[in-house]
XYZ file of C-alpha atoms in Angstrom:
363
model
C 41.428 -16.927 -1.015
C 41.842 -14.759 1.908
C 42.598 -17.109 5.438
C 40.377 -16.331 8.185
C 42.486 -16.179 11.020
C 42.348 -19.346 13.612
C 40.631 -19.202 17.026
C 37.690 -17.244 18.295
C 34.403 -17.221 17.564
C 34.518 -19.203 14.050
C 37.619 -21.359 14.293
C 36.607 -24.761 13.306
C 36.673 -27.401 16.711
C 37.534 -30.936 15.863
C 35.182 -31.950 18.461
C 32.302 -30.454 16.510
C 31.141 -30.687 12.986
C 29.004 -28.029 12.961
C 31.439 -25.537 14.283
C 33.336 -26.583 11.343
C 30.682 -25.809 8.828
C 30.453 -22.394 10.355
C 34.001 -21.238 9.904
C 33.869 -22.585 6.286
C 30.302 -20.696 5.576
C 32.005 -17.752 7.291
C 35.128 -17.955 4.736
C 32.502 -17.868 1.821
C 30.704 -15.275 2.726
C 33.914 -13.559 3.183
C 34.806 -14.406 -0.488
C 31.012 -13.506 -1.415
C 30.024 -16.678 -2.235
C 26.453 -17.154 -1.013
C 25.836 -20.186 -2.102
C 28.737 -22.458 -1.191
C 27.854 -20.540 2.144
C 24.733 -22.008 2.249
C 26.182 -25.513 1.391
C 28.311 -24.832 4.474
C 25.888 -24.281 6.866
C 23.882 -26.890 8.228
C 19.757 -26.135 7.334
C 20.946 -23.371 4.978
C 20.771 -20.553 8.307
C 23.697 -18.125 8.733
C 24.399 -17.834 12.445
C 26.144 -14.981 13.962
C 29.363 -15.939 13.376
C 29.121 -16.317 9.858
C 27.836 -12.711 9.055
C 30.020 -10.661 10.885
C 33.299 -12.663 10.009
C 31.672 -12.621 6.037
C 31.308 -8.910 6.725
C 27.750 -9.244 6.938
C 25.593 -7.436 9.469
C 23.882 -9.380 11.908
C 20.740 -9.027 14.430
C 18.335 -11.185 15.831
C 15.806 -12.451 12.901
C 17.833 -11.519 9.885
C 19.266 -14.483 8.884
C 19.024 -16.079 5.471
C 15.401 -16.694 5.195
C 14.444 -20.305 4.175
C 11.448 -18.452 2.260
C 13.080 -16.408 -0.258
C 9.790 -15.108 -2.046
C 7.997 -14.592 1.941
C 7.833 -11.037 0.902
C 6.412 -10.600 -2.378
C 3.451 -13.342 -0.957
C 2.831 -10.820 1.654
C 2.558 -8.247 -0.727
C 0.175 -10.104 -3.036
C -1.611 -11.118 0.248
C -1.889 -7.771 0.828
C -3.121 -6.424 -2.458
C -5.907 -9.182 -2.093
C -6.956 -8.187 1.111
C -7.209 -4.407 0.168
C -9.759 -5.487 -2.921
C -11.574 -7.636 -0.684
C -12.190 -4.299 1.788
C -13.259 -2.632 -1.898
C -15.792 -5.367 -2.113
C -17.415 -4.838 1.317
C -17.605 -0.996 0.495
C -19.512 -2.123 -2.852
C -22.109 -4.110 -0.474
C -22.516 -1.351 1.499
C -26.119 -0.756 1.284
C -27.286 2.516 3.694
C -23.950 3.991 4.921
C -22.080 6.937 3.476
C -18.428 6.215 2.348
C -16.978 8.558 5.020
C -18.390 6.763 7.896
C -16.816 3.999 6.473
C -13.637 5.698 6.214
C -13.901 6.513 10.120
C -14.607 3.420 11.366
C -11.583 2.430 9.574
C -9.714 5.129 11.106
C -11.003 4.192 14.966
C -9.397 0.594 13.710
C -6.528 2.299 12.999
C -6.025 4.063 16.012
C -6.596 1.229 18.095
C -4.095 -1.034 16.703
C -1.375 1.559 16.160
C -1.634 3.349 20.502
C -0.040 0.047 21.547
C 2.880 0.734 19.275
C 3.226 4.071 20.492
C 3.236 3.323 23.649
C 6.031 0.664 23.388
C 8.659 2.242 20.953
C 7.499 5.773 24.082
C 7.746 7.615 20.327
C 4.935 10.414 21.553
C 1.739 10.927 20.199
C 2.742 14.403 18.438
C 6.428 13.252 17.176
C 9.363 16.045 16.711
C 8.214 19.554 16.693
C 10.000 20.508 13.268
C 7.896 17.928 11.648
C 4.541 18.705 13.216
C 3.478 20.063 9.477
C 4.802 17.487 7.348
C 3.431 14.966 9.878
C 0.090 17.075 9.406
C -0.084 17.502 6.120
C 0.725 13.406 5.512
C -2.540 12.858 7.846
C -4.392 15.077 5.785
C -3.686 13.881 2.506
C -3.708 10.137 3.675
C -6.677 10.398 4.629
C -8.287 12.729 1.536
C -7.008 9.695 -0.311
C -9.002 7.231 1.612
C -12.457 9.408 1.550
C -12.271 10.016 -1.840
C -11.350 6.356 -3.062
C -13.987 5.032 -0.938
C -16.446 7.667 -2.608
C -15.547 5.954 -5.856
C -15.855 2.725 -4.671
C -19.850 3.110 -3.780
C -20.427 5.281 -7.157
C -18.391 3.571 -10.096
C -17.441 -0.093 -11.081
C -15.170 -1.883 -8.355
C -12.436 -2.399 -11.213
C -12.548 0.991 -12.413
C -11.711 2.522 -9.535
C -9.329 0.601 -8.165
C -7.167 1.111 -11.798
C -7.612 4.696 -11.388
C -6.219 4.515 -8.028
C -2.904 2.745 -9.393
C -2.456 5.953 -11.485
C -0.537 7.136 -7.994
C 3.191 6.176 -9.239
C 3.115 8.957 -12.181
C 2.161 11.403 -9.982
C 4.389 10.659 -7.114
C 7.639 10.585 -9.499
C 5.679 14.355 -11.289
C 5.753 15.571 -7.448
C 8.889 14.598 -6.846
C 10.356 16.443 -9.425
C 8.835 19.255 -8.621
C 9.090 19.590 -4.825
C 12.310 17.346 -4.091
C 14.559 18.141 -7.357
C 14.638 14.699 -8.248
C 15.824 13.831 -11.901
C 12.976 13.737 -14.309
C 13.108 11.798 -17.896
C 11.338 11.850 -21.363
C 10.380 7.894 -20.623
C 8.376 9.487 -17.080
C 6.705 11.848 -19.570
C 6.003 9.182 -21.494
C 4.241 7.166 -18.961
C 1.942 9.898 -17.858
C 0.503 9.928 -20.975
C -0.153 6.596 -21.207
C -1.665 6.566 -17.665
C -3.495 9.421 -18.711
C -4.992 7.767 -21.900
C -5.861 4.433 -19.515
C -7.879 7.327 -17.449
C -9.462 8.475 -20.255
C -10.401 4.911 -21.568
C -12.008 4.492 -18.310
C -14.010 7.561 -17.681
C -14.995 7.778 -21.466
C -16.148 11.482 -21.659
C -19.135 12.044 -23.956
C -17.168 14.598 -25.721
C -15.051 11.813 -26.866
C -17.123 8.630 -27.242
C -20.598 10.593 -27.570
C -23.192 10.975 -25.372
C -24.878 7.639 -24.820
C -22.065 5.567 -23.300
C -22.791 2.063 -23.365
C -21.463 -0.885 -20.183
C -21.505 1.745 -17.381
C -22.866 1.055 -14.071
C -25.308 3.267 -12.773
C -25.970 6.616 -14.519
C -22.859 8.566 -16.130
C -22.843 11.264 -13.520
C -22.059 8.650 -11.125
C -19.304 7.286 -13.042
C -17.979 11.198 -13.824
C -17.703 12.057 -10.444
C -16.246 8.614 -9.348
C -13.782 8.845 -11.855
C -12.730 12.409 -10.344
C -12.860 11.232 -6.786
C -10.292 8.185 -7.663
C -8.258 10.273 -9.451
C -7.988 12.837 -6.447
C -7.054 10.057 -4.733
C -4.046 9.210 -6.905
C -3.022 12.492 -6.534
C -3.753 13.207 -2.395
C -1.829 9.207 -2.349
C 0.906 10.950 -4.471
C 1.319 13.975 -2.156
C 1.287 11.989 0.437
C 3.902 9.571 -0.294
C 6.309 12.941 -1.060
C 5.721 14.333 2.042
C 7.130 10.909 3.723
C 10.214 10.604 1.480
C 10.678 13.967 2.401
C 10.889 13.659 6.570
C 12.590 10.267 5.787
C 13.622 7.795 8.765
C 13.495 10.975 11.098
C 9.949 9.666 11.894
C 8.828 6.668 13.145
C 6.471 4.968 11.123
C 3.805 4.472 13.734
C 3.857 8.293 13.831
C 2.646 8.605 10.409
C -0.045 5.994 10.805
C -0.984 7.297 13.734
C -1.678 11.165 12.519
C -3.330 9.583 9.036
C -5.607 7.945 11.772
C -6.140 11.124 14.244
C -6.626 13.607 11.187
C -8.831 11.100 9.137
C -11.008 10.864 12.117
C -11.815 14.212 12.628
C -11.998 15.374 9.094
C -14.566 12.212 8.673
C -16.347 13.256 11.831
C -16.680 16.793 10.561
C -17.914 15.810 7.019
C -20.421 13.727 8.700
C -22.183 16.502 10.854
C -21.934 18.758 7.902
C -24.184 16.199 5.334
C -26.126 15.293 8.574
C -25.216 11.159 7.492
C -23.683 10.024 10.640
C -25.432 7.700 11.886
C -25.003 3.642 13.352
C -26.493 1.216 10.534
C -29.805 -0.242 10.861
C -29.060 -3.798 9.279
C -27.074 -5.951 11.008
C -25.462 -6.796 7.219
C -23.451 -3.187 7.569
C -22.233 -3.538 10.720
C -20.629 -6.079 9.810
C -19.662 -5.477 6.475
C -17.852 -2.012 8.667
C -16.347 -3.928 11.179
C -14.727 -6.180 8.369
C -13.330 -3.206 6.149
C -11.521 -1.787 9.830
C -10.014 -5.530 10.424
C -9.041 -6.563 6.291
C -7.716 -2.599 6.271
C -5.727 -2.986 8.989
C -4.115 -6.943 8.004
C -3.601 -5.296 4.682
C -1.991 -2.366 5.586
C 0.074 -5.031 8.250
C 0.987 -7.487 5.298
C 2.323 -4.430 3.047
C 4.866 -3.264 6.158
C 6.450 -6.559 6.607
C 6.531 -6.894 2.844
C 8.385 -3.520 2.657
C 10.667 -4.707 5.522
C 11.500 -7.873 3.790
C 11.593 -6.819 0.172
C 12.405 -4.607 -2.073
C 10.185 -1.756 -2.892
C 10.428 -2.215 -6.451
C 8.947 -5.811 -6.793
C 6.493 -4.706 -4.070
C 5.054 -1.983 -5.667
C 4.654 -4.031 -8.981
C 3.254 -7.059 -7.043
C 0.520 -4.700 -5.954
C -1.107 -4.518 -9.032
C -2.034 -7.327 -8.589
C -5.306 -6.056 -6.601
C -6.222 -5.051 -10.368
C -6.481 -8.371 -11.490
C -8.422 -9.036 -8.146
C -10.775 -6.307 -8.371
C -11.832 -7.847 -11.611
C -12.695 -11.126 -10.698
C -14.393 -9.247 -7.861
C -16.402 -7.623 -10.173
C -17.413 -10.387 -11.872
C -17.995 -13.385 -9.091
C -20.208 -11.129 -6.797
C -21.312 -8.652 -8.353
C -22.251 -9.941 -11.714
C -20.806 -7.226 -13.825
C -18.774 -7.814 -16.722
C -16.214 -4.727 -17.527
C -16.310 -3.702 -21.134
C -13.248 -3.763 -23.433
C -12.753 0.098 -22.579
C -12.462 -0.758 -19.038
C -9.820 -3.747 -19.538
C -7.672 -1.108 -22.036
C -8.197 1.349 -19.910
C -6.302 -0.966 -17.319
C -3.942 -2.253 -19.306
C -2.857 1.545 -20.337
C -2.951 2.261 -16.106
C -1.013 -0.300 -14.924
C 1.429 -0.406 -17.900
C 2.785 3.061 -16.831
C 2.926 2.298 -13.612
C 4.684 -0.443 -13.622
C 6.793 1.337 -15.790
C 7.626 3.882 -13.715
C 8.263 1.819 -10.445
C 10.617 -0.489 -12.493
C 12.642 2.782 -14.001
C 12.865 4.279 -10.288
C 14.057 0.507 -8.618
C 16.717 -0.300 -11.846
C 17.708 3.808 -10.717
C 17.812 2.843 -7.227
């Protein structure tokens, strides 16, 4: 065992115990021994002293958590919250899904200026990355639109497992546009995404042309199907375009033009279909100003689990707003899914869960 040298910052004091325990949770970390580290340590906390003489970094709020599995809850609290705004969009009675979409944008905007303001980031970011910040708004938000399009036209649980066909497409993108290293097993979970797809739209050309278990007519459920699906893909793009300007960004930034260009391309749509228009019931008010606030705490949630966790185990726990969307489906709105639907999600999540795990076992 390598000696830490005496005095300083760590040197055990005979006239305190605890001092003690710190030099000898310092030594383990030093040898890499967590958990005799955390024996060491009165209340199971590394201090200062013990990370950077165990060659751990150190800053305010980053030592050993006392909640090991704090971000993965967040994560699932997250995904819950998220289905939750997908039932309020459901209940929507008489407004369209893109005024939805900006009132959840004006949330947005409100919530992120403060942040702005305080990390004095800008409101337009670096000039070099004025078109990938752009293009990240405008994708974002196409994503948004179009799942909330679905949400209104097709069965809750149908869209929301289209929506988790995002992960294939991102690591498809990636190969294309960044170079990264592509594999017969991310082939292979396309297709089985894509077969969960097809399970889910069930195209008359395949399963006839009466279609039994949908909600509403077919046409509905056709172009609901397409709009989710766009959304996977706009999600995809999107989520390229970020890995591509990297750290160089601040965060807030990227929020805060999703926000900005979401607004105005919802504004636009609106005055184009001549739908804008404040809600007559008092029911959709509310239901709108609950989608901006359970957007906005999910969208919270899933940044500190990020910060907290691995990306890997966060992405995964996020399926869980499948399993939530179901029982969604079924509480409150009193439709059962049909065994095509719960293949169809089986086949969905399957590959991409596959494909986060392959990317965080590569990582």
């Amino acid at each position: 065992m390598v000696q830490l040298p005496s005095g300083g910052e760590g040197a055990a004091d005979p006239a305190s115990g605890e001092q003690g325990a710190c030099s000898q949770a310092a030594q383990a970390l030093y040898d890499g021994d967590t958990e005799a580290a955390d024996a060491a340590q009165p209340g199971g906390r590394w201090c200062r002293c013990c990370c950077s003489r165990g060659g751990i970094p150190w800053t305010p709020g980053t030592e050993k958590s006392t909640c090991p599995g704090l971000g993965l809850y967040y994560a699932l609290l997250s995904a819950c919250l998220f289905s939750v705004v997908s039932l309020f969009l459901k209940l929507l009675e008489d407004v369209h899904s893109v005024e939805a979409s900006a009132f959840r944008c004006i949330f947005q905007m409100m919530f992120v200026l403060p942040g702005l303001i305080y990390h004095k980031t800008g409101f337009l970011g670096p000039k070099d990355k004025w078109v990938f910040l752009f293009f990240r708004g405008l994708l974002g938000s196409c994503a948004m639109i179009f799942l909330y399009y679905a949400f209104q036209v097709m069965p809750l649980a149908d869209a929301t497992v289209i929506s988790f066909s995002s992960p294939v497409f991102t690591t498809l993108f990636a190969w294309i546009f960044l170079k990264e290293k592509y594999s017969p097993w991310d082939l292979f979970f396309i297709l089985v995404t894509i077969t969960g797809v097809v399970m889910i739209a069930r195209p008359p050309f395949l399963f006839g042309s009466r279609v039994a278990g949908l909600e509403g007519s077919y046409t509905d459920h056709f172009k609901g199907t397409i709009a989710a699906l766009i959304s996977a893909i706009s999600a995809s793009s999107a989520f390229v375009i970020i890995r591509k300007v990297g750290k160089s960004v601040h965060y807030f930034l990227t929020i805060w033009y999703y926000a900005i260009v979401g607004l105005i391309i919802s504004t636009i749509t609106l005055f184009v279909l001549d739908s804008w228009s404040l809600p007559y019931c008092g029911k959709d008010r509310y239901l709108l100003i609950l989608i901006g606030l359970f957007g906005l705490c999910g969208q919270i949630f899933l940044t500190k689990a990020l910060q907290i966790e691995k990306a890997g185990p966060v992405a995964i726990m996020k399926t869980m707003a499948v399993v939530f969307a179901f029982i969604f489906q079924i509480i409150f709105l009193n439709h059962l899914p049909t065994w095509w639907s719960f293949g169809g999600a089986v086949c969905v999540v399957a590959g991409g869960s596959g494909t986060i795990v392959r990317k965080w076992k590569q990582s």
